[in-house]
Structures are given as structure tokens and as C-alpha cells.
Tab-separated table of C-alpha atoms in Angstrom:
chain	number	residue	atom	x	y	z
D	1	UNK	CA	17.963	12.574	-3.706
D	2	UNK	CA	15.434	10.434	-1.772
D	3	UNK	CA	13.562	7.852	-3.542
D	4	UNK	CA	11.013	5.319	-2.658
D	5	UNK	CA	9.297	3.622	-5.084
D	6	UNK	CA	6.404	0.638	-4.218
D	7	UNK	CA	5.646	-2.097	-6.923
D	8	UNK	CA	4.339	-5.903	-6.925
D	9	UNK	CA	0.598	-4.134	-7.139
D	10	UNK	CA	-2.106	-5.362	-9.307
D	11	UNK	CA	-5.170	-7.310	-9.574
D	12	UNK	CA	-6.183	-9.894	-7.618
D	13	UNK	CA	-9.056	-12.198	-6.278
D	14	UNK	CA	-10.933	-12.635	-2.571
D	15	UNK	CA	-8.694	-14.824	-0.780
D	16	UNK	CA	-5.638	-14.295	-3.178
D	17	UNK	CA	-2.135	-13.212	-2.053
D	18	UNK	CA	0.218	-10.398	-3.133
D	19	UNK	CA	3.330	-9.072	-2.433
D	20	UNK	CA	3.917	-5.352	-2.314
D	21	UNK	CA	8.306	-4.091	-2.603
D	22	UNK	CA	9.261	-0.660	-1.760
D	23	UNK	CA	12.697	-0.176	-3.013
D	24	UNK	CA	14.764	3.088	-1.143
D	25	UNK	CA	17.839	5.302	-2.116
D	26	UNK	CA	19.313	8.247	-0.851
D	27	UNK	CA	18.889	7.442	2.641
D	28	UNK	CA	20.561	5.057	5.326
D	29	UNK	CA	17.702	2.332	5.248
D	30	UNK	CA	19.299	0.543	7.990
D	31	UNK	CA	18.239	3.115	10.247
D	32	UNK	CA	15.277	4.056	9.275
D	33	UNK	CA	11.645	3.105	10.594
D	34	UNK	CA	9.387	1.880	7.508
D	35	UNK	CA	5.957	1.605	7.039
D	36	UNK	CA	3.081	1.086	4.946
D	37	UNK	CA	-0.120	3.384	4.368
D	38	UNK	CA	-3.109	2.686	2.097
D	39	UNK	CA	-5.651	4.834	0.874
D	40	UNK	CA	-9.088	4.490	-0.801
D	41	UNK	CA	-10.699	6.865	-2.957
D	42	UNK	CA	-12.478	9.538	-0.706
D	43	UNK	CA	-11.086	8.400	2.726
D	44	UNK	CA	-8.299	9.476	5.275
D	45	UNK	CA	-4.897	7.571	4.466
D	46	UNK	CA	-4.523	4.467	6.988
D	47	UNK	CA	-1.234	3.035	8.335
D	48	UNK	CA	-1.283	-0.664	7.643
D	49	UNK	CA	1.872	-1.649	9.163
D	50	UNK	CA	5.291	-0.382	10.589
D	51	UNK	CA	8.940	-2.372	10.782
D	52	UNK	CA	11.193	-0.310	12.865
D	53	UNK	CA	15.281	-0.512	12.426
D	54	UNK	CA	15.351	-3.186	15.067
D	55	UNK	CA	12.867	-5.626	13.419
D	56	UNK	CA	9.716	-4.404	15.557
D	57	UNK	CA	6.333	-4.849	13.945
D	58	UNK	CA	3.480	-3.527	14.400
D	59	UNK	CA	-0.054	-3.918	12.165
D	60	UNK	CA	-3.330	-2.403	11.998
D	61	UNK	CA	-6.152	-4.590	13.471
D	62	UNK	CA	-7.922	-4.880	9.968
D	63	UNK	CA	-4.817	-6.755	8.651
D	64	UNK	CA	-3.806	-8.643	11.734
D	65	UNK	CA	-2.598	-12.225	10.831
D	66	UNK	CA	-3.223	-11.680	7.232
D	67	UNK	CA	-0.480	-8.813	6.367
D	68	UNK	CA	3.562	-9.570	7.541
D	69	UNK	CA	5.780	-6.792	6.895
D	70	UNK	CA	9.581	-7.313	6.494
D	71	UNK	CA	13.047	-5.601	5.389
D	72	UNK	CA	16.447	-6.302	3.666
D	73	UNK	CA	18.750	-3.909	4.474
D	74	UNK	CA	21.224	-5.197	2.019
D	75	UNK	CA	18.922	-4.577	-0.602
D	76	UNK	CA	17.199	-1.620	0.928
D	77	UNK	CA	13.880	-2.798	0.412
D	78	UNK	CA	10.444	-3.140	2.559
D	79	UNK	CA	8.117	-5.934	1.699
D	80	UNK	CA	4.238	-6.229	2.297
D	81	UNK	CA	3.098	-10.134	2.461
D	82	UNK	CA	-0.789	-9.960	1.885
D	83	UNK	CA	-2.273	-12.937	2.569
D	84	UNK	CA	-6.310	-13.627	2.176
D	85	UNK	CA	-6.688	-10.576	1.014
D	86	UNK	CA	-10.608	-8.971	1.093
D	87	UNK	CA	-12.520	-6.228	-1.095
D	88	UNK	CA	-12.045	-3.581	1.444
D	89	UNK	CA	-7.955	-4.058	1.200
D	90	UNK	CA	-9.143	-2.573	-2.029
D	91	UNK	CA	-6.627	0.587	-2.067
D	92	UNK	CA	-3.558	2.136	-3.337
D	93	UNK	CA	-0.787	1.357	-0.890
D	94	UNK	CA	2.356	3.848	0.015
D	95	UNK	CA	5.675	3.053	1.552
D	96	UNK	CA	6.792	5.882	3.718
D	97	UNK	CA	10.563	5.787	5.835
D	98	UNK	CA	11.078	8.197	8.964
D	99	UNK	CA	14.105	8.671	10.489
D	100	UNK	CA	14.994	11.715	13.506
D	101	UNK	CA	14.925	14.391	10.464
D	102	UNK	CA	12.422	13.507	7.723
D	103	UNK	CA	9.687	11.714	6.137
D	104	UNK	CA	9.791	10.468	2.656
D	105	UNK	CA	7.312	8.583	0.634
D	106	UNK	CA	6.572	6.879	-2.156
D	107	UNK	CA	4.038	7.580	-5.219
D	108	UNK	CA	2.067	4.395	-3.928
D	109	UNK	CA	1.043	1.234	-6.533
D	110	UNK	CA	-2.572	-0.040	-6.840
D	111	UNK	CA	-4.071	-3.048	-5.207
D	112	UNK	CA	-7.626	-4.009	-6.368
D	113	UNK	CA	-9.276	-6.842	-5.017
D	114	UNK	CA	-12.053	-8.784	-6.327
D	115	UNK	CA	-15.180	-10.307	-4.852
């Protein structure tokens, strides 16, 4: 019944920008704490950055004034603004939403960046 699913990820140069969209059903998004998680191939999944149901943010220091993440509950969506993006943002990226009884997530989209 609950379904996340991430797109807007690709292909893109040093320096480039993206932006990442996890769209949600099934559960009340307005409530919900939202995050994003990356992964590389052969390493522990990071959390990148969390948006809680009161607008809080909070980022990882890698991403720090480079990375905004936002939310439109009336289209119960997440976004992921990357901005100057590096090689080692090189991952695929997950959108994950908690609330007091479970944790859902996505099946992540790619984002490759180039030197």
C-alpha cells in the first residue's frame, strides 16, 4: 500500500546541478519525517539529509551548503536540490519516510557525477 518512488537521477558533470523527487502514497505525508540516504557500491548507506513534518532540516556535513532538501505536502513529494555537485556524490540516492510505526523506502535512482 506504501509507495515511494525517487526520480530526477541521471548523469551529470563536476559542478552541475540536479534535482532528485520522491513521490509518496499510502501514507499521511504531512506527518511524516523524510529523508534522503545514498549509497555507493561497496559502502555503508549514508543519510544525506532529513525534513521533519515541521519544516526542520538537517544535512550531512559532506553536503552542507550544496544540498537543500524540501517538501509539498499537497503533492506529497520530497525534493533533493544538489547544487555543485562532486565525484564522490557519485551514488544511488533513496528516499525513506518514518513516522511513530514504520519505515518505508524507496528503490533509490542513480546519480553519477563526472570529473
Amino acid at each position: 500500500q506504501v509507495q515511494l518512488v525517487e526520480s530526477g537521477g541521471g548523469l551529470v558533470q563536476t559542478r552541475g546541478s540536479l534535482r532528485l523527487s520522491c513521490a509518496a502514497s499510502g501514507i499521511p505525508f504531512s506527518l511524516a519525517t523524510m529523508r534522503w540516504y545514498r549509497q555507493a557500491p561497496g559502502k555503508q548507506r549514508e543519510l544525506v539529509a532529513t525534513i521533519t513534518s515541521s519544516g526542520s532540516t538537517t544535512y550531512a556535513d559532506s553536503v552542507k551548503g550544496r544540498f537543500t532538501i524540501s517538501r509539498d505536502n499537497t503533492e506529497n513529494t520530497v525534493y533533493l536540490q544538489m547544487n555543485s555537485l562532486k565525484p564522490e556524490d557519485t551514488a544511488v540516492y533513496y528516499c525513506n519516510a518514518l513516522n511513530r510505526f514504520s519505515s518505508h523506502w524507496g528503490p533509490g535512482t542513480q546519480v553519477t557525477v563526472s570529473a
